[in-house]
Coordinates of C-alpha atoms in Angstrom, one line a residue:
M20 CA 128.5 86.2 97.3
L21 CA 127.3 83.0 98.6
S22 CA 124.6 81.2 96.5
L23 CA 122.2 78.6 97.6
R24 CA 119.7 76.5 95.7
N25 CA 116.7 74.2 96.6
G26 CA 114.1 73.0 94.1
G27 CA 114.1 76.2 92.0
A28 CA 114.4 78.6 95.0
V29 CA 117.5 80.9 94.9
L30 CA 119.2 82.6 97.8
D31 CA 122.3 84.9 97.3
L32 CA 124.0 86.1 100.5
L33 CA 126.3 89.1 100.8
P34 CA 128.3 88.5 104.0
E35 CA 130.6 91.4 103.3
I36 CA 127.6 93.9 103.1
G37 CA 126.2 93.5 106.5
G38 CA 125.3 89.9 106.3
A39 CA 122.5 90.7 103.8
V40 CA 120.3 88.8 101.5
G41 CA 121.1 89.9 97.9
R42 CA 118.3 87.9 96.3
F43 CA 115.5 85.4 97.3
A44 CA 113.5 84.1 94.4
A45 CA 111.0 81.2 94.4
G46 CA 108.2 80.0 92.0
G47 CA 110.0 81.6 89.1
G48 CA 110.2 85.2 90.5
D49 CA 111.7 87.4 93.0
I50 CA 110.2 87.2 96.3
L51 CA 112.3 90.1 97.9
R52 CA 113.4 93.1 96.1
P53 CA 116.8 92.3 94.5
A54 CA 119.8 94.1 95.6
T55 CA 121.1 96.9 93.5
P56 CA 123.8 95.6 90.9
G57 CA 127.1 96.4 92.5
A58 CA 125.5 97.1 95.9
T59 CA 127.8 98.3 98.7
D60 CA 125.3 99.4 101.3
G61 CA 122.7 97.3 103.3
L62 CA 120.0 99.8 102.2
Q63 CA 120.6 98.5 98.6
T64 CA 120.0 94.9 99.5
A65 CA 117.0 92.5 99.7
C66 CA 117.1 92.1 103.6
F67 CA 119.5 92.8 106.5
P68 CA 119.6 92.0 110.1
L69 CA 118.9 94.4 113.0
V70 CA 121.3 93.7 115.7
P71 CA 121.9 94.4 118.8
F72 CA 119.1 97.1 118.5
V73 CA 116.3 97.9 116.1
N74 CA 115.4 101.2 114.4
R75 CA 116.5 104.5 116.1
I76 CA 118.2 105.7 119.3
A77 CA 117.6 109.3 119.7
C78 CA 120.7 111.4 119.0
G79 CA 122.7 108.0 119.5
R80 CA 122.6 108.5 123.4
F81 CA 121.0 106.5 126.0
E82 CA 121.6 105.5 129.7
F83 CA 121.6 102.0 131.0
R84 CA 121.9 101.0 134.7
G85 CA 123.9 104.2 135.3
E86 CA 126.2 104.1 132.3
V87 CA 125.7 106.6 129.7
V88 CA 126.3 105.5 126.0
Q89 CA 126.9 107.8 123.2
L90 CA 127.1 106.2 119.7
P91 CA 128.5 108.0 116.6
R92 CA 126.1 108.8 113.8
N93 CA 125.8 106.1 111.2
F94 CA 123.1 107.5 108.8
G95 CA 124.6 110.6 107.1
D96 CA 123.2 113.7 108.6
H97 CA 120.3 112.1 110.3
P98 CA 120.5 112.9 114.0
H99 CA 119.6 109.6 115.3
V100 CA 121.7 106.2 115.2
L101 CA 120.0 103.3 113.4
H102 CA 119.8 99.6 113.4
G103 CA 122.8 98.6 115.4
Q104 CA 126.2 97.5 114.1
G105 CA 125.6 94.3 112.2
W106 CA 124.0 95.8 109.0
Q107 CA 127.2 98.0 108.5
S108 CA 129.7 95.3 109.2
P109 CA 131.2 92.3 107.3
W110 CA 130.1 88.8 108.4
Q111 CA 132.0 85.6 108.1
V112 CA 130.7 82.3 106.5
A113 CA 130.7 79.9 109.6
A114 CA 129.1 77.1 107.6
H115 CA 127.1 76.4 104.4
S116 CA 125.5 73.6 102.4
A117 CA 123.4 73.5 99.2
A118 CA 120.3 75.0 100.9
A119 CA 121.6 76.3 104.2
A120 CA 124.1 78.8 105.5
T121 CA 125.3 80.4 108.8
L122 CA 126.8 83.8 108.9
A123 CA 128.6 85.1 112.0
F124 CA 129.5 88.5 113.4
D125 CA 131.7 89.3 116.3
H126 CA 131.5 92.6 117.9
P127 CA 134.2 93.7 120.5
A128 CA 133.3 96.3 123.0
G129 CA 133.8 99.9 121.6
D130 CA 131.3 102.7 121.1
W131 CA 128.7 100.0 122.0
P132 CA 130.3 99.0 125.2
W133 CA 129.3 95.4 125.2
A134 CA 131.0 92.6 123.4
Y135 CA 128.6 90.3 121.5
E136 CA 128.3 87.7 119.0
A137 CA 125.4 87.5 116.3
L138 CA 124.6 84.6 114.1
Q139 CA 122.3 84.2 111.1
V140 CA 121.2 80.8 110.0
F141 CA 119.5 80.7 106.6
T142 CA 117.4 77.7 105.5
L143 CA 116.2 77.8 102.0
M144 CA 113.1 75.7 101.0
P145 CA 111.5 75.4 97.6
R146 CA 108.9 78.1 98.5
A147 CA 110.3 79.7 101.7
L148 CA 113.1 81.3 103.3
R149 CA 113.6 81.0 107.2
I150 CA 116.3 83.2 109.0
E151 CA 117.2 82.7 112.5
L152 CA 118.9 85.6 114.2
T153 CA 120.9 84.7 117.4
L154 CA 122.6 87.3 119.8
A155 CA 125.0 86.2 122.5
N156 CA 126.2 88.6 125.3
R157 CA 130.0 88.2 125.5
A158 CA 130.2 90.9 128.1
A159 CA 130.7 90.4 131.7
R160 CA 127.7 92.5 132.5
P161 CA 124.1 92.8 131.3
M162 CA 123.4 94.3 127.9
P163 CA 120.1 95.9 126.6
Y164 CA 119.1 94.6 123.3
S165 CA 116.3 94.4 120.6
L166 CA 116.4 92.3 117.4
G167 CA 114.7 92.4 114.1
F168 CA 114.8 91.9 110.3
H169 CA 114.6 94.5 107.6
P170 CA 113.1 92.9 104.4
Y171 CA 112.3 94.9 101.2
F172 CA 109.4 93.7 99.2
E173 CA 108.5 94.7 95.6
R174 CA 105.5 97.2 95.4
T175 CA 103.5 96.4 92.3
P176 CA 100.4 98.5 91.4
L177 CA 98.0 95.9 92.9
T178 CA 99.9 95.1 96.2
V179 CA 97.7 94.7 99.2
L180 CA 99.1 94.4 102.7
R181 CA 97.1 92.5 105.4
A182 CA 98.0 92.2 109.1
D183 CA 96.4 92.4 112.5
V184 CA 97.9 95.0 114.8
A185 CA 96.6 96.7 117.9
G186 CA 97.8 100.3 117.1
V187 CA 100.6 102.5 115.7
W188 CA 103.1 104.7 117.3
L189 CA 103.0 108.3 115.9
S190 CA 106.3 110.0 115.6
D191 CA 107.8 113.5 115.1
D192 CA 109.5 114.5 111.9
T193 CA 112.7 112.7 112.6
A194 CA 110.8 109.3 113.3
I195 CA 110.9 109.4 117.2
P196 CA 107.8 108.1 118.6
T197 CA 105.3 110.7 120.4
G198 CA 102.1 108.9 121.0
R199 CA 99.7 106.1 120.0
A200 CA 97.0 105.8 117.5
G201 CA 94.4 103.3 116.3
P202 CA 95.4 100.4 114.2
A203 CA 94.0 102.0 110.9
H204 CA 95.5 105.5 111.5
F205 CA 97.6 105.2 108.2
L206 CA 96.6 101.9 106.6
D207 CA 93.6 99.7 107.3
L208 CA 95.8 96.5 107.5
A209 CA 93.0 94.4 108.9
K210 CA 90.8 94.9 105.8
G211 CA 93.8 94.8 103.5
A212 CA 95.7 98.1 102.5
P213 CA 96.3 98.8 98.9
L214 CA 99.8 100.2 98.7
A215 CA 99.7 101.9 95.3
A216 CA 98.3 105.1 96.7
A217 CA 99.2 104.7 100.3
P218 CA 100.5 107.7 102.3
F219 CA 104.0 107.8 103.5
V220 CA 104.5 105.5 106.4
D221 CA 107.6 105.0 108.6
H222 CA 106.0 103.8 112.0
A223 CA 106.1 101.0 114.3
H224 CA 102.8 99.0 114.9
F225 CA 102.4 97.4 118.1
G226 CA 100.4 94.4 119.0
W227 CA 101.3 92.6 115.8
Q228 CA 99.8 89.1 115.7
H229 CA 103.1 87.6 114.1
R230 CA 101.8 87.0 110.5
L231 CA 101.2 89.3 107.5
R232 CA 100.1 88.6 104.0
I233 CA 101.0 90.4 100.8
D234 CA 98.7 89.8 97.9
Q235 CA 100.1 90.7 94.4
P236 CA 97.5 89.6 91.7
D237 CA 99.4 91.4 89.2
R238 CA 102.1 88.9 89.7
G239 CA 99.6 86.0 90.2
R240 CA 100.9 85.4 93.8
A241 CA 100.6 85.8 97.5
L242 CA 103.3 86.1 100.1
E243 CA 103.2 85.4 103.8
V244 CA 105.6 86.6 106.5
R245 CA 105.8 85.0 109.9
S246 CA 107.8 85.9 113.1
E247 CA 107.3 85.7 116.8
L248 CA 108.3 89.3 117.3
D249 CA 105.5 91.7 118.4
F250 CA 106.3 94.8 116.6
L251 CA 105.8 95.4 112.8
H252 CA 107.6 98.4 111.5
L253 CA 106.3 99.5 108.0
F254 CA 108.3 101.8 105.7
V255 CA 106.2 102.8 102.7
P256 CA 108.1 105.5 100.9
T257 CA 106.1 107.8 98.6
G258 CA 106.4 107.0 94.9
A259 CA 109.0 103.9 95.4
D260 CA 108.6 100.7 93.8
Y261 CA 109.2 98.9 97.2
F262 CA 108.2 98.8 100.7
C263 CA 109.6 97.4 103.9
A264 CA 107.6 95.3 106.5
E265 CA 110.1 94.6 109.4
P266 CA 109.4 92.3 112.3
N267 CA 111.0 93.8 115.4
S268 CA 111.1 93.0 119.0
A269 CA 110.9 96.7 120.1
M270 CA 109.7 100.0 119.2
P271 CA 112.0 102.9 118.0
D272 CA 114.1 104.6 120.7
A273 CA 113.2 101.6 123.1
L274 CA 116.6 102.2 124.8
N275 CA 115.5 105.6 126.0
R276 CA 112.2 104.1 127.3
A277 CA 113.5 101.3 129.7
A278 CA 110.8 102.4 132.3
Q279 CA 108.0 101.8 129.7
S280 CA 106.9 98.3 130.0
D281 CA 105.5 98.1 126.3
S282 CA 108.6 99.4 124.6
G283 CA 109.9 95.9 124.0
L284 CA 113.3 96.5 125.5
R285 CA 114.9 93.5 127.0
V286 CA 118.0 92.7 128.9
L287 CA 120.5 90.0 128.0
H288 CA 122.7 88.8 130.9
A289 CA 126.3 88.0 130.7
G290 CA 126.7 84.7 128.7
E291 CA 123.1 84.5 127.7
T292 CA 121.8 83.9 124.2
V293 CA 118.5 84.9 122.5
S294 CA 117.1 84.1 119.0
A295 CA 114.4 85.4 116.8
T296 CA 113.1 84.1 113.4
M297 CA 111.5 85.3 110.2
T298 CA 109.8 83.2 107.5
V299 CA 109.1 84.6 104.1
A300 CA 106.9 82.1 102.1
L301 CA 105.3 82.0 98.7
V302 CA 101.9 80.7 99.6
V303 CA 99.9 81.2 96.2

């Protein structure tokens, strides 16, 4: 574990566990759900990176420019492949100081047939955490990609989530998108959605306006999440004491929707680099 401090804020990083965040605390309390003691899996952490793709690829199979790619399952018996390789691989500490750190992950060509390098730059402020995720294509040919972040937030009895989105992708029972619905189909985020009695949600919201607010009056605080990414994937499991609000650059299964202009899928040419950021801040 690598620990950073800045003006009372605490950031614990877990490079060996998918380059994940183990804890982010500020203002005297945890901002993200802390990692499970003895965590060995990214799903037990506070936040992990999504690289070089976000969410699901249906049955782990897609075709890109005439090349068929079949990825092995990476989520138990679930039929689809999730979140790329970064979250299940060790990262290296490339640099660190009292309040900043850089983690690096080099991926040689293999089942994912493109070599790439990923970096995470963490900047800890007294009341905020900024993460910059960078992807560099080290292959000699173009590579499809999407990027994102997977933070876990505490779900208190009075938690209210606010965000502006254009709509939501509905999905089948394995979470593969099937069609669109209006922005308030599951949760009326524009008015502020109480999460205590929220229905189960595991869906990508499109047309996100790059900012969300989490009010937790029972903790005497409000949080803000900002990112330039256009999709907001919400995971609100039934009866759980946490939820996920994930800034993503693409919808689930975007790799099988290359002809769909609104999928968010992008192409990184040989030698090119792209970055995305997320800032989580204590605002009240």
